[in-house]
GROMACS .gro file of N, CA and C in nm:
model
  294
    1MET      N    1  16.957  23.187   1.604
    1MET     CA    2  16.867  23.165   1.591
    1MET      C    3  16.782  23.262   1.744
    2THR      N    4  16.864  23.294   1.817
    2THR     CA    5  16.761  23.368   1.929
    2THR      C    6  16.764  23.491   1.886
    3ALA      N    7  16.888  23.577   1.826
    3ALA     CA    8  16.889  23.705   1.764
    3ALA      C    9  16.752  23.722   1.683
    4GLN      N   10  16.681  23.672   1.602
    4GLN     CA   11  16.513  23.632   1.548
    4GLN      C   12  16.439  23.732   1.625
    5PRO      N   13  16.425  23.647   1.745
    5PRO     CA   14  16.319  23.693   1.830
    5PRO      C   15  16.338  23.826   1.919
    6ALA      N   16  16.477  23.838   1.944
    6ALA     CA   17  16.495  23.953   1.971
    6ALA      C   18  16.457  24.090   1.896
    7ARG      N   19  16.518  24.064   1.753
    7ARG     CA   20  16.454  24.168   1.678
    7ARG      C   21  16.306  24.194   1.654
    8GLN      N   22  16.241  24.108   1.620
    8GLN     CA   23  16.128  24.110   1.640
    8GLN      C   24  16.061  24.188   1.778
    9LEU      N   25  16.082  24.145   1.888
    9LEU     CA   26  16.059  24.260   2.023
    9LEU      C   27  16.082  24.402   1.999
   10GLU      N   28  16.238  24.440   1.932
   10GLU     CA   29  16.267  24.535   1.876
   10GLU      C   30  16.168  24.624   1.774
   11LEU      N   31  16.128  24.558   1.677
   11LEU     CA   32  16.026  24.609   1.595
   11LEU      C   33  15.874  24.630   1.659
   12VAL      N   34  15.850  24.562   1.760
   12VAL     CA   35  15.707  24.547   1.832
   12VAL      C   36  15.713  24.699   1.921
   13ARG      N   37  15.867  24.736   1.971
   13ARG     CA   38  15.866  24.866   2.073
   13ARG      C   39  15.858  24.986   1.968
   14GLU      N   40  15.885  24.980   1.836
   14GLU     CA   41  15.909  25.049   1.747
   14GLU      C   42  15.715  25.146   1.669
   15VAL      N   43  15.647  25.062   1.698
   15VAL     CA   44  15.531  25.073   1.652
   15VAL      C   45  15.456  25.179   1.749
   16ARG      N   46  15.402  25.266   1.688
   16ARG     CA   47  15.319  25.395   1.751
   16ARG      C   48  15.190  25.380   1.690
   17PHE      N   49  15.110  25.411   1.758
   17PHE     CA   50  14.940  25.450   1.750
   17PHE      C   51  14.927  25.575   1.733
   18ARG      N   52  14.841  25.623   1.628
   18ARG     CA   53  14.780  25.772   1.651
   18ARG      C   54  14.626  25.723   1.628
   19PHE      N   55  14.562  25.787   1.734
   19PHE     CA   56  14.420  25.773   1.746
   19PHE      C   57  14.365  25.915   1.729
   20TYR      N   58  14.252  25.951   1.623
   20TYR     CA   59  14.195  26.012   1.571
   20TYR      C   60  14.094  26.115   1.716
   21PRO      N   61  14.086  26.208   1.717
   21PRO     CA   62  14.010  26.248   1.839
   21PRO      C   63  13.871  26.199   1.910
   22ALA      N   64  13.817  26.133   1.806
   22ALA     CA   65  13.649  26.049   1.839
   22ALA      C   66  13.693  25.927   1.895
   23GLU      N   67  13.799  25.864   1.860
   23GLU     CA   68  13.843  25.748   1.914
   23GLU      C   69  13.909  25.760   2.025
   24ARG      N   70  13.979  25.874   2.062
   24ARG     CA   71  14.072  25.879   2.216
   24ARG      C   72  13.924  25.921   2.300
   25ARG      N   73  13.793  25.980   2.300
   25ARG     CA   74  13.717  25.995   2.321
   25ARG      C   75  13.627  25.875   2.384
   26VAL      N   76  13.629  25.781   2.310
   26VAL     CA   77  13.573  25.635   2.323
   26VAL      C   78  13.641  25.571   2.408
   27LEU      N   79  13.790  25.584   2.363
   27LEU     CA   80  13.892  25.513   2.475
   27LEU      C   81  13.905  25.533   2.613
   28ARG      N   82  13.900  25.642   2.639
   28ARG     CA   83  13.916  25.759   2.722
   28ARG      C   84  13.850  25.624   2.889
   29ARG      N   85  13.948  25.665   2.997
   29ARG     CA   86  13.891  25.607   3.103
   29ARG      C   87  13.772  25.689   3.151
   30ARG      N   88  13.687  25.606   3.196
   30ARG     CA   89  13.559  25.702   3.227
   30ARG      C   90  13.546  25.706   3.413
   31GLN      N   91  13.471  25.790   3.413
   31GLN     CA   92  13.464  25.842   3.559
   31GLN      C   93  13.371  25.697   3.626
   32ARG      N   94  13.376  25.643   3.734
   32ARG     CA   95  13.333  25.528   3.808
   32ARG      C   96  13.234  25.609   3.868
   33LEU      N   97  13.069  25.556   3.826
   33LEU     CA   98  12.969  25.610   3.926
   33LEU      C   99  12.880  25.491   3.985
   34THR      N  100  12.870  25.540   4.120
   34THR     CA  101  12.820  25.413   4.191
   34THR      C  102  12.644  25.403   4.102
   35SER      N  103  12.567  25.310   4.122
   35SER     CA  104  12.461  25.327   4.004
   35SER      C  105  12.305  25.446   4.107
   36SER      N  106  12.358  25.492   4.200
   36SER     CA  107  12.274  25.601   4.220
   36SER      C  108  12.313  25.692   4.149
   37GLU      N  109  12.415  25.744   4.129
   37GLU     CA  110  12.516  25.871   4.104
   37GLU      C  111  12.440  25.855   3.917
   38TRP      N  112  12.485  25.693   3.887
   38TRP     CA  113  12.418  25.708   3.717
   38TRP      C  114  12.284  25.676   3.712
   39ALA      N  115  12.200  25.654   3.793
   39ALA     CA  116  12.049  25.669   3.785
   39ALA      C  117  12.028  25.810   3.770
   40GLU      N  118  12.075  25.919   3.832
   40GLU     CA  119  12.051  26.044   3.872
   40GLU      C  120  12.059  26.142   3.732
   41ARG      N  121  12.224  26.064   3.671
   41ARG     CA  122  12.289  26.135   3.561
   41ARG      C  123  12.179  26.078   3.432
   42TYR      N  124  12.127  25.948   3.410
   42TYR     CA  125  12.114  25.907   3.290
   42TYR      C  126  11.950  25.849   3.289
   43LEU      N  127  11.905  25.804   3.395
   43LEU     CA  128  11.789  25.781   3.410
   43LEU      C  129  11.651  25.864   3.408
   44ARG      N  130  11.552  25.858   3.282
   44ARG     CA  131  11.447  25.918   3.248
   44ARG      C  132  11.334  25.820   3.322
   45LEU      N  133  11.237  25.853   3.327
   45LEU     CA  134  11.099  25.808   3.390
   45LEU      C  135  11.018  25.831   3.266
   46PRO      N  136  10.966  25.737   3.221
   46PRO     CA  137  10.839  25.738   3.156
   46PRO      C  138  10.719  25.810   3.205
   47GLN      N  139  10.647  25.882   3.111
   47GLN     CA  140  10.507  25.926   3.217
   47GLN      C  141  10.419  25.816   3.171
   48SER      N  142  10.432  25.706   3.079
   48SER     CA  143  10.347  25.628   3.074
   48SER      C  144  10.334  25.522   3.195
   49VAL      N  145  10.448  25.522   3.289
   49VAL     CA  146  10.470  25.411   3.407
   49VAL      C  147  10.473  25.487   3.528
   50THR      N  148  10.451  25.582   3.552
   50THR     CA  149  10.477  25.652   3.679
   50THR      C  150  10.409  25.830   3.676
   51SER      N  151  10.365  25.875   3.805
   51SER     CA  152  10.329  25.977   3.791
   51SER      C  153  10.414  26.089   3.813
   52MET      N  154  10.554  26.069   3.841
   52MET     CA  155  10.654  26.114   3.881
   52MET      C  156  10.740  26.124   3.721
   53SER      N  157  10.699  26.142   3.602
   53SER     CA  158  10.804  26.136   3.534
   53SER      C  159  10.888  26.237   3.531
   54GLY      N  160  11.003  26.211   3.440
   54GLY     CA  161  11.106  26.278   3.425
   54GLY      C  162  11.263  26.207   3.500
   55PRO      N  163  11.333  26.279   3.493
   55PRO     CA  164  11.491  26.236   3.551
   55PRO      C  165  11.425  26.171   3.715
   56PHE      N  166  11.509  26.068   3.713
   56PHE     CA  167  11.460  26.012   3.816
   56PHE      C  168  11.607  26.099   3.956
   57ARG      N  169  11.562  26.050   4.050
   57ARG     CA  170  11.573  26.168   4.142
   57ARG      C  171  11.584  26.093   4.300
   58VAL      N  172  11.707  26.057   4.311
   58VAL     CA  173  11.701  25.947   4.465
   58VAL      C  174  11.636  26.098   4.584
   59GLY      N  175  11.648  26.200   4.533
   59GLY     CA  176  11.612  26.267   4.674
   59GLY      C  177  11.461  26.232   4.697
   60ARG      N  178  11.395  26.186   4.585
   60ARG     CA  179  11.237  26.123   4.621
   60ARG      C  180  11.239  26.027   4.687
   61THR      N  181  11.359  25.930   4.698
   61THR     CA  182  11.340  25.830   4.783
   61THR      C  183  11.452  25.789   4.832
   62PRO      N  184  11.486  25.844   4.949
   62PRO     CA  185  11.639  25.853   4.979
   62PRO      C  186  11.683  25.720   5.023
   63TYR      N  187  11.581  25.640   5.038
   63TYR     CA  188  11.602  25.478   5.142
   63TYR      C  189  11.705  25.425   5.014
   64LEU      N  190  11.627  25.455   4.886
   64LEU     CA  191  11.724  25.362   4.775
   64LEU      C  192  11.835  25.393   4.728
   65ARG      N  193  11.923  25.515   4.805
   65ARG     CA  194  12.029  25.517   4.754
   65ARG      C  195  12.109  25.386   4.808
   66GLU      N  196  12.102  25.385   4.946
   66GLU     CA  197  12.203  25.264   5.021
   66GLU      C  198  12.172  25.135   4.955
   67ILE      N  199  12.048  25.105   4.910
   67ILE     CA  200  12.036  25.000   4.860
   67ILE      C  201  12.087  24.932   4.703
   68MET      N  202  12.084  25.064   4.623
   68MET     CA  203  12.147  25.088   4.518
   68MET      C  204  12.290  25.067   4.525
   69ASP      N  205  12.331  25.140   4.593
   69ASP     CA  206  12.502  25.165   4.583
   69ASP      C  207  12.555  25.023   4.684
   70THR      N  208  12.454  24.947   4.738
   70THR     CA  209  12.516  24.843   4.811
   70THR      C  210  12.567  24.709   4.716
   71ARG      N  211  12.456  24.700   4.607
   71ARG     CA  212  12.464  24.633   4.527
   71ARG      C  213  12.594  24.663   4.434
   72ASP      N  214  12.664  24.784   4.443
   72ASP     CA  215  12.774  24.795   4.365
   72ASP      C  216  12.919  24.720   4.445
   73LEU      N  217  12.885  24.677   4.554
   73LEU     CA  218  13.035  24.676   4.648
   73LEU      C  219  13.086  24.521   4.613
   74PRO      N  220  13.207  24.504   4.578
   74PRO     CA  221  13.277  24.389   4.524
   74PRO      C  222  13.230  24.264   4.587
   75HIS      N  223  13.227  24.310   4.772
   75HIS     CA  224  13.203  24.181   4.812
   75HIS      C  225  13.041  24.128   4.845
   76VAL      N  226  12.976  24.186   4.814
   76VAL     CA  227  12.797  24.181   4.856
   76VAL      C  228  12.768  24.071   4.728
   77ARG      N  229  12.714  23.995   4.809
   77ARG     CA  230  12.653  23.861   4.670
   77ARG      C  231  12.501  23.880   4.643
   78ARG      N  232  12.436  23.924   4.768
   78ARG     CA  233  12.274  23.929   4.783
   78ARG      C  234  12.269  24.034   4.899
   79VAL      N  235  12.129  24.118   4.814
   79VAL     CA  236  12.085  24.218   4.891
   79VAL      C  237  11.974  24.156   4.921
   80VAL      N  238  11.908  24.178   5.080
   80VAL     CA  239  11.725  24.112   5.101
   80VAL      C  240  11.655  24.235   5.177
   81LEU      N  241  11.564  24.253   5.068
   81LEU     CA  242  11.461  24.401   5.145
   81LEU      C  243  11.375  24.315   5.178
   82CYS      N  244  11.296  24.418   5.292
   82CYS     CA  245  11.153  24.399   5.345
   82CYS      C  246  11.141  24.528   5.368
   83ALA      N  247  10.998  24.543   5.246
   83ALA     CA  248  10.961  24.698   5.233
   83ALA      C  249  10.845  24.687   5.223
   84ALA      N  250  10.783  24.776   5.216
   84ALA     CA  251  10.692  24.840   5.191
   84ALA      C  252  10.572  24.831   5.022
   85PRO      N  253  10.490  24.771   4.971
   85PRO     CA  254  10.454  24.780   4.799
   85PRO      C  255  10.465  24.910   4.743
   86GLN      N  256  10.518  24.892   4.625
   86GLN     CA  257  10.544  25.006   4.536
   86GLN      C  258  10.627  25.123   4.589
   87THR      N  259  10.740  25.090   4.635
   87THR     CA  260  10.820  25.179   4.715
   87THR      C  261  10.978  25.204   4.635
   88GLY      N  262  11.000  25.134   4.526
   88GLY     CA  263  11.114  25.154   4.427
   88GLY      C  264  11.186  25.023   4.437
   89LYS      N  265  11.170  24.905   4.489
   89LYS     CA  266  11.224  24.790   4.522
   89LYS      C  267  11.282  24.752   4.362
   90THR      N  268  11.185  24.705   4.287
   90THR     CA  269  11.207  24.672   4.164
   90THR      C  270  11.319  24.727   4.086
   91LEU      N  271  11.269  24.891   4.124
   91LEU     CA  272  11.371  25.011   4.022
   91LEU      C  273  11.503  24.990   4.060
   92SER      N  274  11.536  24.974   4.210
   92SER     CA  275  11.665  24.979   4.269
   92SER      C  276  11.726  24.826   4.196
   93ALA      N  277  11.664  24.737   4.207
   93ALA     CA  278  11.702  24.629   4.108
   93ALA      C  279  11.761  24.650   4.000
   94TYR      N  280  11.675  24.697   3.917
   94TYR     CA  281  11.723  24.692   3.788
   94TYR      C  282  11.840  24.798   3.736
   95ILE      N  283  11.841  24.910   3.842
   95ILE     CA  284  11.897  24.999   3.817
   95ILE      C  285  12.090  24.960   3.776
   96PRO      N  286  12.140  24.867   3.903
   96PRO     CA  287  12.279  24.816   3.879
   96PRO      C  288  12.292  24.735   3.720
   97LEU      N  289  12.199  24.700   3.693
   97LEU     CA  290  12.201  24.598   3.596
   97LEU      C  291  12.196  24.678   3.433
   98LEU      N  292  12.188  24.820   3.428
   98LEU     CA  293  12.135  24.894   3.335
   98LEU      C  294  12.322  24.927   3.281
   0.00000   0.00000   0.00000
């Protein structure tokens, strides 16, 4: 009776998967980006909500970089801000959630 489970293990070892190139692209390990790097690469600001429409640039508001990247740290549970109105606080809070 113990021989059969061993045989099943041997069969499992012989299984090989072949992936199509498109499947490989989807399953490949992706580069880990910080929130600020992700925002600069992928986020676009629409003209309907801001006068600075187009690609998001942290260089326009450099103080947001540390705020956004701090939220990525595994040991950080809460980020508290005290800042002037309309300085990007809400956007910096939403970006790590995207």
